[in-house]
């Protein structure tokens, strides 16, 4: 906070609060807010009826419960009075900032990610092992997909998505975060919502799935083809595979995030598919499925030991097909460490 | 917007956006924002890779896709330029408002609930029937609980919570929103997180559960006792039951929301339990589990035909027991219509 010139840090809904205190705010209309002054005592402003949920940590923060007819924003404003620069958590509900603005008229606002991000994005050994365990769990599902053990042809995308979701839980995750299943031309929509489209013979099926296991997230993407691989898909996939492996290899400590993106993009562009790679190469991962650091043009942050992130280039040809290949990778002093190890080739499966 | 003096309405994550457009923003770091000027064309600013998810509605809104290296907040600021009063959605991520503040330095901010809330809180017949169907589904589960068909004694709260969650999905909900199970002294924590506590003979078990079915939410609370009902619990429950039924009966069109709260609170207070009723009497319900109108002291909004809300007083004696009784009720021109019909008495069940 001193480095960043932040007087008061305000954390509510989101993962910064549990990262620092072990307590996660309920995502509801009653305000929970950790108020961290640069100097002075830390307070957890909390609905009175939720105070019994908190494991108290005297010496770390004090509890400030508020009753149902009190204005919690006024309590926060009083605790933050005099602050000129206030950093607020990314996912705090905007309504609370709207209510705070007139009560702290002289403050300017910053994103709390400037303060908490540098802490959260460097994973320690226990965090890396938690990410590795979650990765190994989804790899077992990816292998079932590649071996044909998860039926595809004749089922809807939504049915396969439900199957993947059930397997994610069976493999030890507490929550399913997403299970994208996109067949044929639907795979050209990177965030396709699995629907009633029935999977047919001879088409590509993109599966991007993950969840949260013991607090840390998994996220992997593999594509398979139901039957013989069409020539245009085989050709594009070879480019994608080369680009993804090159980007993983580029993820050395000290390399700027954007350089990892450029590595994948250069190969895809030189092969003539540049216009079809419509998103960044990756995102950080940890307590959240998407967090700092982002592997995107414009992010010149050098990778450090313990940074964990996805490397997931894609090629999306509207109306025809889409494909993406995704591993989670940790930058380490010994080089990039991929946390996903299921086969990277385009598998062909029987219906 | 004219009535409220709002120049521009900004809607992102949350339910206002799907209520107005049918499209729900992904709760991720890439900004989706509906920009509604009081006069002029409506724009949906959306990540380029998510644009294929949108069902376009020309004449309602135009799509403004943004690429991965663009600044979406700058696009929103340009679309909102000149606005003096900007209303923002409650659940928009605060980071986007933080980024917008310096780009619209002359604007003041309001909650979008002032604009969209009056529309959303009046449910039409189809919405009421959707709420009724969701209510009937959770009633079937409540009856299983009351009949002893859901085993309690010897199981942990977490196991019973998982059982309720599975039943919520089997009964046709798409999502489980919560399944609070709190035994004995744990029931004194209104938002208790179901844990490893094993349920024993002769104690109260509070179950508060609901989900989302075809877009609309269910929410009901019933308590049961495993074996003979202790005298102190029986006495308190009789007060709670009387208070809850009186509050439901008070929920006539034209009655201020706070008067419904006062009705329950007066009875509980006169019986000597006032200090143990630590929360408001209820919350609105619809697309969200908690929404306008809130049944709380200080809310003088008169109930109107089509308002749907919970009536859920509770008595929480720390270290001893807790209890809550909850129905969803719709205010109608024919009087209050409860949407939950499982038995309201304190059931006793065998282990």
PDB file of N, CA and C in Angstrom, chain B residues 7-48:
ATOM      1  N   UNK B   7     -29.605  10.058 -17.100  1.00  0.00           N
ATOM      2  CA  UNK B   7     -29.253  10.288 -18.505  1.00  0.00           C
ATOM      3  C   UNK B   7     -28.842   9.000 -19.207  1.00  0.00           C
ATOM      4  N   UNK B   8     -28.082   8.180 -18.492  1.00  0.00           N
ATOM      5  CA  UNK B   8     -27.577   6.938 -19.094  1.00  0.00           C
ATOM      6  C   UNK B   8     -27.653   5.816 -18.070  1.00  0.00           C
ATOM      7  N   UNK B   9     -28.106   4.667 -18.546  1.00  0.00           N
ATOM      8  CA  UNK B   9     -28.207   3.473 -17.709  1.00  0.00           C
ATOM      9  C   UNK B   9     -27.130   2.499 -18.187  1.00  0.00           C
ATOM     10  N   UNK B  10     -26.345   1.960 -17.231  1.00  0.00           N
ATOM     11  CA  UNK B  10     -25.273   1.019 -17.562  1.00  0.00           C
ATOM     12  C   UNK B  10     -25.523  -0.300 -16.845  1.00  0.00           C
ATOM     13  N   UNK B  11     -25.695  -1.374 -17.619  1.00  0.00           N
ATOM     14  CA  UNK B  11     -25.993  -2.680 -17.016  1.00  0.00           C
ATOM     15  C   UNK B  11     -24.975  -3.710 -17.475  1.00  0.00           C
ATOM     16  N   UNK B  12     -24.463  -4.469 -16.520  1.00  0.00           N
ATOM     17  CA  UNK B  12     -23.443  -5.476 -16.822  1.00  0.00           C
ATOM     18  C   UNK B  12     -23.847  -6.790 -16.157  1.00  0.00           C
ATOM     19  N   UNK B  13     -22.951  -7.394 -15.387  1.00  0.00           N
ATOM     20  CA  UNK B  13     -23.269  -8.627 -14.657  1.00  0.00           C
ATOM     21  C   UNK B  13     -24.493  -8.396 -13.764  1.00  0.00           C
ATOM     22  N   UNK B  14     -25.314  -9.412 -13.634  1.00  0.00           N
ATOM     23  CA  UNK B  14     -26.531  -9.292 -12.828  1.00  0.00           C
ATOM     24  C   UNK B  14     -27.745  -9.600 -13.680  1.00  0.00           C
ATOM     25  N   UNK B  15     -28.919  -9.403 -13.095  1.00  0.00           N
ATOM     26  CA  UNK B  15     -30.135  -9.859 -13.753  1.00  0.00           C
ATOM     27  C   UNK B  15     -30.920  -8.767 -14.468  1.00  0.00           C
ATOM     28  N   UNK B  16     -30.535  -7.504 -14.285  1.00  0.00           N
ATOM     29  CA  UNK B  16     -31.229  -6.440 -15.026  1.00  0.00           C
ATOM     30  C   UNK B  16     -31.018  -6.624 -16.527  1.00  0.00           C
ATOM     31  N   UNK B  17     -29.785  -6.996 -16.902  1.00  0.00           N
ATOM     32  CA  UNK B  17     -29.465  -7.144 -18.328  1.00  0.00           C
ATOM     33  C   UNK B  17     -30.291  -8.259 -18.979  1.00  0.00           C
ATOM     34  N   UNK B  18     -30.301  -9.488 -18.426  1.00  0.00           N
ATOM     35  CA  UNK B  18     -31.165 -10.508 -19.054  1.00  0.00           C
ATOM     36  C   UNK B  18     -32.656 -10.161 -18.971  1.00  0.00           C
ATOM     37  N   UNK B  19     -33.065  -9.461 -17.920  1.00  0.00           N
ATOM     38  CA  UNK B  19     -34.479  -9.066 -17.814  1.00  0.00           C
ATOM     39  C   UNK B  19     -34.886  -8.194 -19.001  1.00  0.00           C
ATOM     40  N   UNK B  20     -33.973  -7.295 -19.402  1.00  0.00           N
ATOM     41  CA  UNK B  20     -34.313  -6.354 -20.477  1.00  0.00           C
ATOM     42  C   UNK B  20     -33.985  -6.882 -21.869  1.00  0.00           C
ATOM     43  N   UNK B  21     -32.960  -7.757 -21.978  1.00  0.00           N
ATOM     44  CA  UNK B  21     -32.476  -8.132 -23.317  1.00  0.00           C
ATOM     45  C   UNK B  21     -32.496  -9.629 -23.600  1.00  0.00           C
ATOM     46  N   UNK B  22     -32.626 -10.459 -22.560  1.00  0.00           N
ATOM     47  CA  UNK B  22     -32.500 -11.901 -22.767  1.00  0.00           C
ATOM     48  C   UNK B  22     -31.067 -12.394 -22.717  1.00  0.00           C
ATOM     49  N   UNK B  23     -30.092 -11.483 -22.652  1.00  0.00           N
ATOM     50  CA  UNK B  23     -28.684 -11.905 -22.641  1.00  0.00           C
ATOM     51  C   UNK B  23     -28.073 -11.690 -21.265  1.00  0.00           C
ATOM     52  N   UNK B  24     -27.409 -12.719 -20.752  1.00  0.00           N
ATOM     53  CA  UNK B  24     -26.760 -12.619 -19.442  1.00  0.00           C
ATOM     54  C   UNK B  24     -25.249 -12.511 -19.621  1.00  0.00           C
ATOM     55  N   UNK B  25     -24.657 -11.484 -19.013  1.00  0.00           N
ATOM     56  CA  UNK B  25     -23.208 -11.278 -19.134  1.00  0.00           C
ATOM     57  C   UNK B  25     -22.462 -12.370 -18.390  1.00  0.00           C
ATOM     58  N   UNK B  26     -21.322 -12.808 -18.950  1.00  0.00           N
ATOM     59  CA  UNK B  26     -20.476 -13.758 -18.238  1.00  0.00           C
ATOM     60  C   UNK B  26     -19.795 -13.024 -17.089  1.00  0.00           C
ATOM     61  N   UNK B  27     -19.780 -13.615 -15.897  1.00  0.00           N
ATOM     62  CA  UNK B  27     -19.182 -12.922 -14.746  1.00  0.00           C
ATOM     63  C   UNK B  27     -17.668 -13.048 -14.749  1.00  0.00           C
ATOM     64  N   UNK B  28     -17.045 -12.457 -15.737  1.00  0.00           N
ATOM     65  CA  UNK B  28     -15.595 -12.564 -15.917  1.00  0.00           C
ATOM     66  C   UNK B  28     -15.009 -11.175 -16.107  1.00  0.00           C
ATOM     67  N   UNK B  29     -13.693 -11.148 -16.306  1.00  0.00           N
ATOM     68  CA  UNK B  29     -12.977  -9.883 -16.311  1.00  0.00           C
ATOM     69  C   UNK B  29     -13.141  -9.093 -17.606  1.00  0.00           C
ATOM     70  N   UNK B  30     -13.708  -9.718 -18.635  1.00  0.00           N
ATOM     71  CA  UNK B  30     -13.937  -8.973 -19.872  1.00  0.00           C
ATOM     72  C   UNK B  30     -15.301  -8.275 -19.769  1.00  0.00           C
ATOM     73  N   UNK B  31     -15.310  -6.967 -20.008  1.00  0.00           N
ATOM     74  CA  UNK B  31     -16.522  -6.172 -19.787  1.00  0.00           C
ATOM     75  C   UNK B  31     -17.619  -6.420 -20.821  1.00  0.00           C
ATOM     76  N   UNK B  32     -18.812  -6.711 -20.313  1.00  0.00           N
ATOM     77  CA  UNK B  32     -20.039  -6.644 -21.098  1.00  0.00           C
ATOM     78  C   UNK B  32     -20.857  -5.509 -20.498  1.00  0.00           C
ATOM     79  N   UNK B  33     -21.360  -4.585 -21.329  1.00  0.00           N
ATOM     80  CA  UNK B  33     -22.119  -3.470 -20.777  1.00  0.00           C
ATOM     81  C   UNK B  33     -23.196  -3.006 -21.758  1.00  0.00           C
ATOM     82  N   UNK B  34     -24.430  -3.016 -21.280  1.00  0.00           N
ATOM     83  CA  UNK B  34     -25.512  -2.407 -22.043  1.00  0.00           C
ATOM     84  C   UNK B  34     -25.532  -0.921 -21.700  1.00  0.00           C
ATOM     85  N   UNK B  35     -25.429  -0.086 -22.731  1.00  0.00           N
ATOM     86  CA  UNK B  35     -25.432   1.368 -22.544  1.00  0.00           C
ATOM     87  C   UNK B  35     -26.760   1.892 -23.081  1.00  0.00           C
ATOM     88  N   UNK B  36     -27.601   2.394 -22.164  1.00  0.00           N
ATOM     89  CA  UNK B  36     -28.944   2.864 -22.531  1.00  0.00           C
ATOM     90  C   UNK B  36     -29.011   4.368 -22.309  1.00  0.00           C
ATOM     91  N   UNK B  37     -28.915   5.168 -23.381  1.00  0.00           N
ATOM     92  CA  UNK B  37     -29.103   6.603 -23.197  1.00  0.00           C
ATOM     93  C   UNK B  37     -30.603   6.907 -23.084  1.00  0.00           C
ATOM     94  N   UNK B  38     -30.939   7.994 -22.380  1.00  0.00           N
ATOM     95  CA  UNK B  38     -32.371   8.322 -22.239  1.00  0.00           C
ATOM     96  C   UNK B  38     -32.989   8.533 -23.621  1.00  0.00           C
ATOM     97  N   UNK B  39     -32.243   9.209 -24.479  1.00  0.00           N
ATOM     98  CA  UNK B  39     -32.681   9.370 -25.871  1.00  0.00           C
ATOM     99  C   UNK B  39     -31.568   8.821 -26.739  1.00  0.00           C
ATOM    100  N   UNK B  40     -31.899   8.006 -27.700  1.00  0.00           N
ATOM    101  CA  UNK B  40     -30.858   7.513 -28.602  1.00  0.00           C
ATOM    102  C   UNK B  40     -30.783   6.009 -28.600  1.00  0.00           C
ATOM    103  N   UNK B  41     -29.822   5.516 -29.342  1.00  0.00           N
ATOM    104  CA  UNK B  41     -29.731   4.078 -29.574  1.00  0.00           C
ATOM    105  C   UNK B  41     -29.047   3.360 -28.412  1.00  0.00           C
ATOM    106  N   UNK B  42     -29.517   2.144 -28.161  1.00  0.00           N
ATOM    107  CA  UNK B  42     -28.971   1.303 -27.102  1.00  0.00           C
ATOM    108  C   UNK B  42     -27.853   0.439 -27.685  1.00  0.00           C
ATOM    109  N   UNK B  43     -26.740   0.324 -26.950  1.00  0.00           N
ATOM    110  CA  UNK B  43     -25.591  -0.468 -27.420  1.00  0.00           C
ATOM    111  C   UNK B  43     -25.240  -1.543 -26.407  1.00  0.00           C
ATOM    112  N   UNK B  44     -24.937  -2.731 -26.915  1.00  0.00           N
ATOM    113  CA  UNK B  44     -24.396  -3.783 -26.052  1.00  0.00           C
ATOM    114  C   UNK B  44     -22.905  -3.908 -26.372  1.00  0.00           C
ATOM    115  N   UNK B  45     -22.085  -3.371 -25.464  1.00  0.00           N
ATOM    116  CA  UNK B  45     -20.633  -3.467 -25.595  1.00  0.00           C
ATOM    117  C   UNK B  45     -20.245  -4.849 -25.090  1.00  0.00           C
ATOM    118  N   UNK B  46     -19.567  -5.623 -25.926  1.00  0.00           N
ATOM    119  CA  UNK B  46     -19.366  -7.048 -25.605  1.00  0.00           C
ATOM    120  C   UNK B  46     -18.010  -7.528 -26.112  1.00  0.00           C
ATOM    121  N   UNK B  47     -17.354  -8.413 -25.361  1.00  0.00           N
ATOM    122  CA  UNK B  47     -16.089  -8.967 -25.866  1.00  0.00           C
ATOM    123  C   UNK B  47     -16.310  -9.625 -27.233  1.00  0.00           C
ATOM    124  N   UNK B  48     -15.406  -9.374 -28.144  1.00  0.00           N
ATOM    125  CA  UNK B  48     -15.564  -9.907 -29.500  1.00  0.00           C
ATOM    126  C   UNK B  48     -15.792 -11.420 -29.480  1.00  0.00           C
TER     127      UNK B  48
END
